[in-house]
Amino acid sequence: MKHNALTRRLAESPLAPVAALPVRFGDAARHNARIARRSAAWLFRSREHVHYTYDLEPLNLEHLAWFVATATGTGVDAVRGYLREVKEDDRLAAVIGATLARSPRRATTDPVVRYGRRLGWYAFVRALRPEFVVETGTNRGLGSVVTAAALLRNGSGTVATVDLDDRAGELIVPPYDAVIEHVTGDSLDFLAGPVARRRPIDLLLVDTGHTPEHERAELDAATPLLAPGAVVLATKSYCWPELQRWAERQQREFLYFHEKPRDHWYPGVGIGASFPALVRA
Ligand SMILES: C[S@@+](CC[C@H](N)C(=O)[O-])C[C@H]1O[C@@H](n2cnc3c(N)ncnc32)[C@H](O)[C@@H]1O
């Protein structure tokens, strides 16, 4: 690219910030206008008012495949296959869609099935073949049934999930409920109780998202319950460092994937993953 003498002198002069202001303003305004357009479309298209669901951008899905492949030591092509498998699971989508459509909260529910980061959870379960998965924070049960679908495909394994809210778990219906144990209560009591201690935890999904102190307490409570080689995933790693600090204390690895929601104003959350230490040169 050629610059003429005037633009060159301007770029190197003390007036450069003033000259750049319209361009900078235009960049920021275009970005914010894009978000405003998406927000307006979403206000008409969606009825959700909390725990938003969305699909992920295609390139973001490819990043997710590499993330799961790296954290589990699985070939990326196999992980891409797991992501395809869950997206093409018509029975799972039909069961979730039908349950959402008759939910008592259907007035603020979209009867459309969008998994977001839970596609990654599915791929973790398929790649690791855990016998025992624990999820803290059930909410409606979307992550629980996605996990159960992967366990059913694996042919073995169960998931235990806990939530404070006594309305949680409405999506936990047949056939997925056969491999899900849903408990109502506080996650710390649950981790101290018999359900979570039934056998070593192979995969822990930390998703109460309450406070960093609570997440730290969950990780500390779960540490003696983990199987050797267990993988721990936490959603809130994008806003506090509890999982990465725990991983360092436990001499484990840590990686983070951030969601890029498609056609949504919401900036997304993510998956923090802690897995056993790699052998380093
Ligand atoms: C982000 S949502 C969970 C989403 C769910 N895992 C999914 O895949 O859709 C967080 C949930 O954690 C629950 N929660 C918050 N604090 C909790 C606690 N101390 N013990 C148990 N559940 C808690 C909330 O009631 C809420 O339903």
PDB file of C-alpha atoms and ligand atoms in Angstrom:
ATOM      1  CA  MET A   1       0.000   0.000   0.000  1.00  0.00           C
ATOM      2  CA  LYS A   2       1.350   3.420  -1.016  1.00  0.00           C
ATOM      3  CA  HIS A   3       0.894   6.464   1.205  1.00  0.00           C
ATOM      4  CA  ASN A   4       1.218   9.943  -0.217  1.00  0.00           C
ATOM      5  CA  ALA A   5       3.452  12.534   1.423  1.00  0.00           C
ATOM      6  CA  LEU A   6       0.525  14.320   3.116  1.00  0.00           C
ATOM      7  CA  THR A   7      -0.953  11.209   4.860  1.00  0.00           C
ATOM      8  CA  ARG A   8       2.556  10.137   5.834  1.00  0.00           C
ATOM      9  CA  ARG A   9       3.295  13.527   7.440  1.00  0.00           C
ATOM     10  CA  LEU A  10      -0.101  13.570   9.153  1.00  0.00           C
ATOM     11  CA  ALA A  11       0.405  10.053  10.581  1.00  0.00           C
ATOM     12  CA  GLU A  12       3.730  11.130  12.038  1.00  0.00           C
ATOM     13  CA  SER A  13       2.548  14.504  13.378  1.00  0.00           C
ATOM     14  CA  PRO A  14       1.121  15.328  16.862  1.00  0.00           C
ATOM     15  CA  LEU A  15      -2.243  15.850  15.072  1.00  0.00           C
ATOM     16  CA  ALA A  16      -2.479  12.130  14.184  1.00  0.00           C
ATOM     17  CA  PRO A  17      -4.918  11.269  17.058  1.00  0.00           C
ATOM     18  CA  VAL A  18      -7.289  14.070  15.925  1.00  0.00           C
ATOM     19  CA  ALA A  19      -7.117  12.973  12.273  1.00  0.00           C
ATOM     20  CA  ALA A  20      -7.748   9.338  13.281  1.00  0.00           C
ATOM     21  CA  LEU A  21     -10.775  10.201  15.408  1.00  0.00           C
ATOM     22  CA  PRO A  22     -13.463   9.904  12.634  1.00  0.00           C
ATOM     23  CA  VAL A  23     -12.103   6.498  11.581  1.00  0.00           C
ATOM     24  CA  ARG A  24     -11.966   5.276  15.172  1.00  0.00           C
ATOM     25  CA  PHE A  25     -15.467   6.586  15.836  1.00  0.00           C
ATOM     26  CA  GLY A  26     -16.741   4.880  12.662  1.00  0.00           C
ATOM     27  CA  ASP A  27     -15.226   1.507  13.660  1.00  0.00           C
ATOM     28  CA  ALA A  28     -16.766   1.619  17.133  1.00  0.00           C
ATOM     29  CA  ALA A  29     -20.130   2.876  15.806  1.00  0.00           C
ATOM     30  CA  ARG A  30     -20.323   0.125  13.145  1.00  0.00           C
ATOM     31  CA  HIS A  31     -19.568  -2.504  15.777  1.00  0.00           C
ATOM     32  CA  ASN A  32     -22.214  -1.149  18.167  1.00  0.00           C
ATOM     33  CA  ALA A  33     -24.773  -0.787  15.353  1.00  0.00           C
ATOM     34  CA  ARG A  34     -24.253  -4.478  14.495  1.00  0.00           C
ATOM     35  CA  ILE A  35     -24.939  -5.456  18.129  1.00  0.00           C
ATOM     36  CA  ALA A  36     -27.983  -3.123  18.230  1.00  0.00           C
ATOM     37  CA  ARG A  37     -29.405  -4.721  15.038  1.00  0.00           C
ATOM     38  CA  ARG A  38     -28.870  -8.216  16.454  1.00  0.00           C
ATOM     39  CA  SER A  39     -30.430  -7.181  19.759  1.00  0.00           C
ATOM     40  CA  ALA A  40     -33.511  -5.749  18.022  1.00  0.00           C
ATOM     41  CA  ALA A  41     -33.949  -8.902  15.897  1.00  0.00           C
ATOM     42  CA  TRP A  42     -33.529 -11.069  19.007  1.00  0.00           C
ATOM     43  CA  LEU A  43     -36.143  -9.056  20.940  1.00  0.00           C
ATOM     44  CA  PHE A  44     -38.723 -10.031  18.298  1.00  0.00           C
ATOM     45  CA  ARG A  45     -37.455 -13.528  17.518  1.00  0.00           C
ATOM     46  CA  SER A  46     -36.831 -14.893  21.043  1.00  0.00           C
ATOM     47  CA  ARG A  47     -38.828 -15.037  24.278  1.00  0.00           C
ATOM     48  CA  GLU A  48     -35.948 -16.053  26.556  1.00  0.00           C
ATOM     49  CA  HIS A  49     -35.192 -13.768  29.481  1.00  0.00           C
ATOM     50  CA  VAL A  50     -32.506 -15.705  31.354  1.00  0.00           C
ATOM     51  CA  HIS A  51     -29.983 -18.507  30.657  1.00  0.00           C
ATOM     52  CA  TYR A  52     -29.974 -17.638  26.954  1.00  0.00           C
ATOM     53  CA  THR A  53     -29.474 -20.418  24.444  1.00  0.00           C
ATOM     54  CA  TYR A  54     -27.812 -20.043  21.052  1.00  0.00           C
ATOM     55  CA  ASP A  55     -25.914 -21.857  18.351  1.00  0.00           C
ATOM     56  CA  LEU A  56     -22.218 -21.245  17.848  1.00  0.00           C
ATOM     57  CA  GLU A  57     -20.520 -19.627  14.847  1.00  0.00           C
ATOM     58  CA  PRO A  58     -19.065 -22.246  12.436  1.00  0.00           C
ATOM     59  CA  LEU A  59     -15.440 -21.198  13.066  1.00  0.00           C
ATOM     60  CA  ASN A  60     -16.106 -21.243  16.819  1.00  0.00           C
ATOM     61  CA  LEU A  61     -17.281 -24.873  16.466  1.00  0.00           C
ATOM     62  CA  GLU A  62     -14.029 -25.716  14.762  1.00  0.00           C
ATOM     63  CA  HIS A  63     -12.141 -24.091  17.674  1.00  0.00           C
ATOM     64  CA  LEU A  64     -14.283 -26.146  20.042  1.00  0.00           C
ATOM     65  CA  ALA A  65     -13.297 -29.349  18.226  1.00  0.00           C
ATOM     66  CA  TRP A  66      -9.594 -28.522  18.606  1.00  0.00           C
ATOM     67  CA  PHE A  67     -10.093 -27.536  22.241  1.00  0.00           C
ATOM     68  CA  VAL A  68     -11.760 -30.852  23.151  1.00  0.00           C
ATOM     69  CA  ALA A  69      -9.215 -32.782  21.086  1.00  0.00           C
ATOM     70  CA  THR A  70      -6.307 -31.127  22.945  1.00  0.00           C
ATOM     71  CA  ALA A  71      -7.841 -31.499  26.414  1.00  0.00           C
ATOM     72  CA  THR A  72      -8.714 -35.175  25.910  1.00  0.00           C
ATOM     73  CA  GLY A  73      -5.814 -36.328  23.723  1.00  0.00           C
ATOM     74  CA  THR A  74      -8.292 -37.360  20.992  1.00  0.00           C
ATOM     75  CA  GLY A  75      -7.890 -36.897  17.241  1.00  0.00           C
ATOM     76  CA  VAL A  76      -9.650 -33.740  16.083  1.00  0.00           C
ATOM     77  CA  ASP A  77     -11.527 -35.590  13.366  1.00  0.00           C
ATOM     78  CA  ALA A  78     -13.078 -37.939  15.925  1.00  0.00           C
ATOM     79  CA  VAL A  79     -14.153 -34.897  17.977  1.00  0.00           C
ATOM     80  CA  ARG A  80     -15.671 -33.249  14.887  1.00  0.00           C
ATOM     81  CA  GLY A  81     -17.633 -36.487  14.472  1.00  0.00           C
ATOM     82  CA  TYR A  82     -18.950 -36.237  18.058  1.00  0.00           C
ATOM     83  CA  LEU A  83     -20.038 -32.634  17.483  1.00  0.00           C
ATOM     84  CA  ARG A  84     -21.842 -33.676  14.290  1.00  0.00           C
ATOM     85  CA  GLU A  85     -23.392 -36.640  16.076  1.00  0.00           C
ATOM     86  CA  VAL A  86     -25.095 -34.531  18.750  1.00  0.00           C
ATOM     87  CA  LYS A  87     -26.206 -31.855  16.276  1.00  0.00           C
ATOM     88  CA  GLU A  88     -27.791 -34.600  14.151  1.00  0.00           C
ATOM     89  CA  ASP A  89     -29.393 -36.407  17.114  1.00  0.00           C
ATOM     90  CA  ASP A  90     -33.043 -35.928  16.122  1.00  0.00           C
ATOM     91  CA  ARG A  91     -34.388 -37.882  19.092  1.00  0.00           C
ATOM     92  CA  LEU A  92     -32.542 -35.675  21.602  1.00  0.00           C
ATOM     93  CA  ALA A  93     -33.761 -32.499  19.866  1.00  0.00           C
ATOM     94  CA  ALA A  94     -37.336 -33.826  19.633  1.00  0.00           C
ATOM     95  CA  VAL A  95     -37.474 -34.782  23.329  1.00  0.00           C
ATOM     96  CA  ILE A  96     -36.051 -31.427  24.465  1.00  0.00           C
ATOM     97  CA  GLY A  97     -38.249 -29.452  22.026  1.00  0.00           C
ATOM     98  CA  ALA A  98     -41.432 -31.252  23.135  1.00  0.00           C
ATOM     99  CA  THR A  99     -40.593 -30.813  26.833  1.00  0.00           C
ATOM    100  CA  LEU A 100     -39.866 -27.104  26.380  1.00  0.00           C
ATOM    101  CA  ALA A 101     -43.117 -26.659  24.434  1.00  0.00           C
ATOM    102  CA  ARG A 102     -45.188 -27.913  27.380  1.00  0.00           C
ATOM    103  CA  SER A 103     -43.079 -26.255  30.090  1.00  0.00           C
ATOM    104  CA  PRO A 104     -45.023 -24.187  32.665  1.00  0.00           C
ATOM    105  CA  ARG A 105     -42.528 -21.441  31.742  1.00  0.00           C
ATOM    106  CA  ARG A 106     -43.152 -21.779  27.985  1.00  0.00           C
ATOM    107  CA  ALA A 107     -44.224 -18.116  27.739  1.00  0.00           C
ATOM    108  CA  THR A 108     -40.581 -17.130  28.258  1.00  0.00           C
ATOM    109  CA  THR A 109     -39.073 -20.165  26.506  1.00  0.00           C
ATOM    110  CA  ASP A 110     -38.030 -20.726  22.906  1.00  0.00           C
ATOM    111  CA  PRO A 111     -39.138 -24.231  21.883  1.00  0.00           C
ATOM    112  CA  VAL A 112     -36.005 -24.425  19.736  1.00  0.00           C
ATOM    113  CA  VAL A 113     -33.068 -26.535  20.790  1.00  0.00           C
ATOM    114  CA  ARG A 114     -29.701 -24.724  20.894  1.00  0.00           C
ATOM    115  CA  TYR A 115     -26.841 -26.349  22.785  1.00  0.00           C
ATOM    116  CA  GLY A 116     -24.035 -23.741  22.747  1.00  0.00           C
ATOM    117  CA  ARG A 117     -21.029 -24.913  24.799  1.00  0.00           C
ATOM    118  CA  ARG A 118     -22.857 -28.116  25.785  1.00  0.00           C
ATOM    119  CA  LEU A 119     -21.862 -29.511  22.373  1.00  0.00           C
ATOM    120  CA  GLY A 120     -18.356 -29.485  23.848  1.00  0.00           C
ATOM    121  CA  TRP A 121     -19.568 -31.258  26.996  1.00  0.00           C
ATOM    122  CA  TYR A 122     -21.079 -33.947  24.757  1.00  0.00           C
ATOM    123  CA  ALA A 123     -17.782 -34.392  22.919  1.00  0.00           C
ATOM    124  CA  PHE A 124     -15.871 -34.604  26.232  1.00  0.00           C
ATOM    125  CA  VAL A 125     -18.188 -37.406  27.389  1.00  0.00           C
ATOM    126  CA  ARG A 126     -17.862 -39.275  24.096  1.00  0.00           C
ATOM    127  CA  ALA A 127     -14.083 -38.883  24.013  1.00  0.00           C
ATOM    128  CA  LEU A 128     -13.416 -39.718  27.689  1.00  0.00           C
ATOM    129  CA  ARG A 129     -16.107 -42.394  28.192  1.00  0.00           C
ATOM    130  CA  PRO A 130     -16.556 -41.508  31.889  1.00  0.00           C
ATOM    131  CA  GLU A 131     -18.395 -43.935  34.154  1.00  0.00           C
ATOM    132  CA  PHE A 132     -19.433 -41.188  36.570  1.00  0.00           C
ATOM    133  CA  VAL A 133     -20.133 -37.548  35.711  1.00  0.00           C
ATOM    134  CA  VAL A 134     -21.113 -34.932  38.304  1.00  0.00           C
ATOM    135  CA  GLU A 135     -22.741 -31.621  37.301  1.00  0.00           C
ATOM    136  CA  THR A 136     -23.257 -28.809  39.802  1.00  0.00           C
ATOM    137  CA  GLY A 137     -26.052 -26.497  38.609  1.00  0.00           C
ATOM    138  CA  THR A 138     -28.789 -28.377  36.738  1.00  0.00           C
ATOM    139  CA  ASN A 139     -31.066 -25.488  35.803  1.00  0.00           C
ATOM    140  CA  ARG A 140     -33.595 -26.859  33.286  1.00  0.00           C
ATOM    141  CA  GLY A 141     -31.424 -29.908  32.695  1.00  0.00           C
ATOM    142  CA  LEU A 142     -30.149 -29.091  29.203  1.00  0.00           C
ATOM    143  CA  GLY A 143     -26.546 -30.000  30.074  1.00  0.00           C
ATOM    144  CA  SER A 144     -27.747 -33.059  32.004  1.00  0.00           C
ATOM    145  CA  VAL A 145     -29.677 -34.527  29.054  1.00  0.00           C
ATOM    146  CA  VAL A 146     -26.910 -33.706  26.549  1.00  0.00           C
ATOM    147  CA  THR A 147     -24.476 -35.513  28.874  1.00  0.00           C
ATOM    148  CA  ALA A 148     -26.934 -38.397  29.260  1.00  0.00           C
ATOM    149  CA  ALA A 149     -27.295 -38.690  25.466  1.00  0.00           C
ATOM    150  CA  ALA A 150     -23.510 -39.076  25.197  1.00  0.00           C
ATOM    151  CA  LEU A 151     -23.455 -41.654  28.021  1.00  0.00           C
ATOM    152  CA  LEU A 152     -26.229 -43.642  26.323  1.00  0.00           C
ATOM    153  CA  ARG A 153     -24.211 -43.609  23.086  1.00  0.00           C
ATOM    154  CA  ASN A 154     -21.155 -44.766  25.039  1.00  0.00           C
ATOM    155  CA  GLY A 155     -23.221 -47.652  26.385  1.00  0.00           C
ATOM    156  CA  SER A 156     -22.398 -47.031  30.066  1.00  0.00           C
ATOM    157  CA  GLY A 157     -22.048 -44.342  32.710  1.00  0.00           C
ATOM    158  CA  THR A 158     -24.303 -42.126  34.810  1.00  0.00           C
ATOM    159  CA  VAL A 159     -24.536 -38.413  35.630  1.00  0.00           C
ATOM    160  CA  ALA A 160     -25.507 -36.967  39.015  1.00  0.00           C
ATOM    161  CA  THR A 161     -26.662 -33.354  38.999  1.00  0.00           C
ATOM    162  CA  VAL A 162     -27.667 -30.899  41.734  1.00  0.00           C
ATOM    163  CA  ASP A 163     -29.511 -27.581  41.891  1.00  0.00           C
ATOM    164  CA  LEU A 164     -30.828 -25.409  44.703  1.00  0.00           C
ATOM    165  CA  ASP A 165     -33.943 -24.549  42.707  1.00  0.00           C
ATOM    166  CA  ASP A 166     -36.783 -27.019  43.180  1.00  0.00           C
ATOM    167  CA  ARG A 167     -38.059 -26.248  39.644  1.00  0.00           C
ATOM    168  CA  ALA A 168     -34.746 -27.398  38.130  1.00  0.00           C
ATOM    169  CA  GLY A 169     -34.444 -30.469  35.932  1.00  0.00           C
ATOM    170  CA  GLU A 170     -37.648 -30.242  33.892  1.00  0.00           C
ATOM    171  CA  LEU A 171     -35.831 -31.600  30.806  1.00  0.00           C
ATOM    172  CA  ILE A 172     -34.766 -34.760  32.639  1.00  0.00           C
ATOM    173  CA  VAL A 173     -37.299 -37.085  31.031  1.00  0.00           C
ATOM    174  CA  PRO A 174     -37.193 -40.530  29.329  1.00  0.00           C
ATOM    175  CA  PRO A 175     -35.056 -41.992  27.933  1.00  0.00           C
ATOM    176  CA  TYR A 176     -32.350 -39.742  29.412  1.00  0.00           C
ATOM    177  CA  ASP A 177     -33.577 -39.894  33.011  1.00  0.00           C
ATOM    178  CA  ALA A 178     -32.476 -43.557  33.121  1.00  0.00           C
ATOM    179  CA  VAL A 179     -28.844 -42.443  33.504  1.00  0.00           C
ATOM    180  CA  ILE A 180     -29.404 -39.190  35.454  1.00  0.00           C
ATOM    181  CA  GLU A 181     -29.737 -38.774  39.191  1.00  0.00           C
ATOM    182  CA  HIS A 182     -31.117 -35.327  39.970  1.00  0.00           C
ATOM    183  CA  VAL A 183     -30.836 -33.927  43.492  1.00  0.00           C
ATOM    184  CA  THR A 184     -32.365 -30.708  44.863  1.00  0.00           C
ATOM    185  CA  GLY A 185     -30.079 -28.941  47.335  1.00  0.00           C
ATOM    186  CA  ASP A 186     -26.877 -26.984  47.781  1.00  0.00           C
ATOM    187  CA  SER A 187     -23.936 -28.225  45.726  1.00  0.00           C
ATOM    188  CA  LEU A 188     -21.568 -28.264  48.727  1.00  0.00           C
ATOM    189  CA  ASP A 189     -23.943 -30.457  50.741  1.00  0.00           C
ATOM    190  CA  PHE A 190     -24.326 -32.650  47.665  1.00  0.00           C
ATOM    191  CA  LEU A 191     -20.540 -33.044  47.271  1.00  0.00           C
ATOM    192  CA  ALA A 192     -20.358 -34.068  50.947  1.00  0.00           C
ATOM    193  CA  GLY A 193     -23.212 -36.568  50.554  1.00  0.00           C
ATOM    194  CA  PRO A 194     -23.612 -40.150  49.354  1.00  0.00           C
ATOM    195  CA  VAL A 195     -24.690 -39.522  45.732  1.00  0.00           C
ATOM    196  CA  ALA A 196     -21.514 -37.659  44.727  1.00  0.00           C
ATOM    197  CA  ARG A 197     -19.359 -40.103  46.717  1.00  0.00           C
ATOM    198  CA  ARG A 198     -20.825 -43.233  45.185  1.00  0.00           C
ATOM    199  CA  ARG A 199     -17.753 -43.786  43.041  1.00  0.00           C
ATOM    200  CA  PRO A 200     -14.783 -41.705  41.828  1.00  0.00           C
ATOM    201  CA  ILE A 201     -15.814 -38.808  39.584  1.00  0.00           C
ATOM    202  CA  ASP A 202     -14.381 -39.087  36.058  1.00  0.00           C
ATOM    203  CA  LEU A 203     -15.806 -35.823  34.739  1.00  0.00           C
ATOM    204  CA  LEU A 204     -16.884 -32.851  36.874  1.00  0.00           C
ATOM    205  CA  LEU A 205     -18.996 -30.078  35.312  1.00  0.00           C
ATOM    206  CA  VAL A 206     -18.872 -27.011  37.572  1.00  0.00           C
ATOM    207  CA  ASP A 207     -21.821 -24.873  36.498  1.00  0.00           C
ATOM    208  CA  THR A 208     -23.473 -23.274  39.536  1.00  0.00           C
ATOM    209  CA  GLY A 209     -21.787 -20.029  38.523  1.00  0.00           C
ATOM    210  CA  HIS A 210     -22.658 -18.511  41.868  1.00  0.00           C
ATOM    211  CA  THR A 211     -19.535 -16.730  43.192  1.00  0.00           C
ATOM    212  CA  PRO A 212     -15.778 -17.368  42.907  1.00  0.00           C
ATOM    213  CA  GLU A 213     -15.746 -18.351  46.592  1.00  0.00           C
ATOM    214  CA  HIS A 214     -18.458 -20.922  45.971  1.00  0.00           C
ATOM    215  CA  GLU A 215     -16.668 -22.318  42.917  1.00  0.00           C
ATOM    216  CA  ARG A 216     -13.420 -22.590  44.907  1.00  0.00           C
ATOM    217  CA  ALA A 217     -15.291 -24.416  47.678  1.00  0.00           C
ATOM    218  CA  GLU A 218     -16.859 -26.800  45.123  1.00  0.00           C
ATOM    219  CA  LEU A 219     -13.457 -27.563  43.600  1.00  0.00           C
ATOM    220  CA  ASP A 220     -11.894 -28.147  47.029  1.00  0.00           C
ATOM    221  CA  ALA A 221     -14.781 -30.378  48.096  1.00  0.00           C
ATOM    222  CA  ALA A 222     -14.588 -32.391  44.862  1.00  0.00           C
ATOM    223  CA  THR A 223     -10.785 -32.805  44.828  1.00  0.00           C
ATOM    224  CA  PRO A 224     -10.671 -35.980  46.985  1.00  0.00           C
ATOM    225  CA  LEU A 225     -13.610 -37.420  45.015  1.00  0.00           C
ATOM    226  CA  LEU A 226     -11.916 -37.258  41.610  1.00  0.00           C
ATOM    227  CA  ALA A 227     -10.698 -40.377  39.829  1.00  0.00           C
ATOM    228  CA  PRO A 228      -7.057 -40.339  38.719  1.00  0.00           C
ATOM    229  CA  GLY A 229      -7.148 -38.740  35.277  1.00  0.00           C
ATOM    230  CA  ALA A 230     -10.450 -36.936  35.906  1.00  0.00           C
ATOM    231  CA  VAL A 231     -11.308 -33.893  33.803  1.00  0.00           C
ATOM    232  CA  VAL A 232     -12.917 -30.819  35.363  1.00  0.00           C
ATOM    233  CA  LEU A 233     -14.874 -28.282  33.289  1.00  0.00           C
ATOM    234  CA  ALA A 234     -16.103 -24.918  34.587  1.00  0.00           C
ATOM    235  CA  THR A 235     -18.308 -22.390  32.806  1.00  0.00           C
ATOM    236  CA  LYS A 236     -17.282 -19.278  34.718  1.00  0.00           C
ATOM    237  CA  SER A 237     -13.581 -19.411  33.824  1.00  0.00           C
ATOM    238  CA  TYR A 238     -14.230 -16.361  31.613  1.00  0.00           C
ATOM    239  CA  CYS A 239     -14.908 -14.170  34.627  1.00  0.00           C
ATOM    240  CA  TRP A 240     -12.873 -15.563  37.523  1.00  0.00           C
ATOM    241  CA  PRO A 241      -9.678 -17.603  37.810  1.00  0.00           C
ATOM    242  CA  GLU A 242     -10.739 -20.317  40.279  1.00  0.00           C
ATOM    243  CA  LEU A 243     -10.331 -23.326  37.975  1.00  0.00           C
ATOM    244  CA  GLN A 244      -6.974 -22.212  36.612  1.00  0.00           C
ATOM    245  CA  ARG A 245      -5.647 -21.560  40.143  1.00  0.00           C
ATOM    246  CA  TRP A 246      -6.937 -24.932  41.315  1.00  0.00           C
ATOM    247  CA  ALA A 247      -5.301 -26.587  38.277  1.00  0.00           C
ATOM    248  CA  GLU A 248      -1.971 -24.983  39.155  1.00  0.00           C
ATOM    249  CA  ARG A 249      -2.202 -26.094  42.788  1.00  0.00           C
ATOM    250  CA  GLN A 250      -3.038 -29.629  41.630  1.00  0.00           C
ATOM    251  CA  GLN A 251      -0.228 -29.571  39.029  1.00  0.00           C
ATOM    252  CA  ARG A 252      -2.727 -30.056  36.242  1.00  0.00           C
ATOM    253  CA  GLU A 253      -3.234 -28.403  32.871  1.00  0.00           C
ATOM    254  CA  PHE A 254      -5.708 -25.630  32.109  1.00  0.00           C
ATOM    255  CA  LEU A 255      -7.231 -24.482  28.809  1.00  0.00           C
ATOM    256  CA  TYR A 256     -10.108 -22.156  28.017  1.00  0.00           C
ATOM    257  CA  PHE A 257     -12.583 -22.015  25.122  1.00  0.00           C
ATOM    258  CA  HIS A 258     -14.906 -19.020  24.665  1.00  0.00           C
ATOM    259  CA  GLU A 259     -18.278 -19.298  22.910  1.00  0.00           C
ATOM    260  CA  LYS A 260     -19.115 -17.082  19.949  1.00  0.00           C
ATOM    261  CA  PRO A 261     -22.928 -17.134  19.753  1.00  0.00           C
ATOM    262  CA  ARG A 262     -24.416 -16.996  16.240  1.00  0.00           C
ATOM    263  CA  ASP A 263     -26.974 -14.231  15.540  1.00  0.00           C
ATOM    264  CA  HIS A 264     -27.118 -13.203  19.191  1.00  0.00           C
ATOM    265  CA  TRP A 265     -26.111 -10.067  21.096  1.00  0.00           C
ATOM    266  CA  TYR A 266     -24.955 -12.162  24.069  1.00  0.00           C
ATOM    267  CA  PRO A 267     -21.139 -12.335  24.216  1.00  0.00           C
ATOM    268  CA  GLY A 268     -21.164 -15.990  25.305  1.00  0.00           C
ATOM    269  CA  VAL A 269     -19.578 -17.884  28.171  1.00  0.00           C
ATOM    270  CA  GLY A 270     -17.109 -20.699  27.867  1.00  0.00           C
ATOM    271  CA  ILE A 271     -15.501 -23.915  28.992  1.00  0.00           C
ATOM    272  CA  GLY A 272     -12.496 -23.874  31.296  1.00  0.00           C
ATOM    273  CA  ALA A 273     -10.921 -27.338  31.253  1.00  0.00           C
ATOM    274  CA  SER A 274      -8.474 -28.809  33.713  1.00  0.00           C
ATOM    275  CA  PHE A 275      -6.977 -32.166  32.852  1.00  0.00           C
ATOM    276  CA  PRO A 276      -4.032 -34.271  34.040  1.00  0.00           C
ATOM    277  CA  ALA A 277      -0.554 -32.875  33.488  1.00  0.00           C
ATOM    278  CA  LEU A 278       1.023 -33.458  30.102  1.00  0.00           C
ATOM    279  CA  VAL A 279       4.613 -34.657  30.126  1.00  0.00           C
ATOM    280  CA  ARG A 280       6.687 -31.574  29.263  1.00  0.00           C
ATOM    281  CA  ALA A 281      10.143 -31.582  27.776  1.00  0.00           C
TER     282      ALA A 281
HETATM  283  C1  LIG B   1     -25.877 -21.650  34.698  1.00  0.00           C
HETATM  284  S1  LIG B   1     -27.165 -22.511  35.480  1.00  0.00           S
HETATM  285  C2  LIG B   1     -26.772 -24.182  35.115  1.00  0.00           C
HETATM  286  C3  LIG B   1     -26.958 -24.503  33.658  1.00  0.00           C
HETATM  287  C4  LIG B   1     -27.011 -25.987  33.344  1.00  0.00           C
HETATM  288  N1  LIG B   1     -25.834 -26.686  33.771  1.00  0.00           N
HETATM  289  C5  LIG B   1     -27.215 -26.186  31.869  1.00  0.00           C
HETATM  290  O1  LIG B   1     -26.435 -26.905  31.228  1.00  0.00           O
HETATM  291  O2  LIG B   1     -28.172 -25.623  31.318  1.00  0.00           O
HETATM  292  C6  LIG B   1     -26.710 -22.377  37.178  1.00  0.00           C
HETATM  293  C7  LIG B   1     -27.638 -23.112  38.126  1.00  0.00           C
HETATM  294  O3  LIG B   1     -26.932 -23.257  39.374  1.00  0.00           O
HETATM  295  C8  LIG B   1     -27.883 -23.216  40.406  1.00  0.00           C
HETATM  296  N2  LIG B   1     -27.172 -22.899  41.655  1.00  0.00           N
HETATM  297  C9  LIG B   1     -26.661 -21.692  42.045  1.00  0.00           C
HETATM  298  N3  LIG B   1     -26.060 -21.797  43.249  1.00  0.00           N
HETATM  299  C10 LIG B   1     -26.180 -23.099  43.630  1.00  0.00           C
HETATM  300  C11 LIG B   1     -25.767 -23.843  44.776  1.00  0.00           C
HETATM  301  N4  LIG B   1     -25.107 -23.270  45.770  1.00  0.00           N
HETATM  302  N5  LIG B   1     -26.049 -25.159  44.818  1.00  0.00           N
HETATM  303  C12 LIG B   1     -26.747 -25.769  43.819  1.00  0.00           C
HETATM  304  N6  LIG B   1     -27.175 -25.107  42.709  1.00  0.00           N
HETATM  305  C13 LIG B   1     -26.893 -23.795  42.620  1.00  0.00           C
HETATM  306  C14 LIG B   1     -28.887 -22.171  39.963  1.00  0.00           C
HETATM  307  O4  LIG B   1     -30.132 -22.397  40.607  1.00  0.00           O
HETATM  308  C15 LIG B   1     -28.931 -22.379  38.439  1.00  0.00           C
HETATM  309  O5  LIG B   1     -30.039 -23.174  38.064  1.00  0.00           O
END
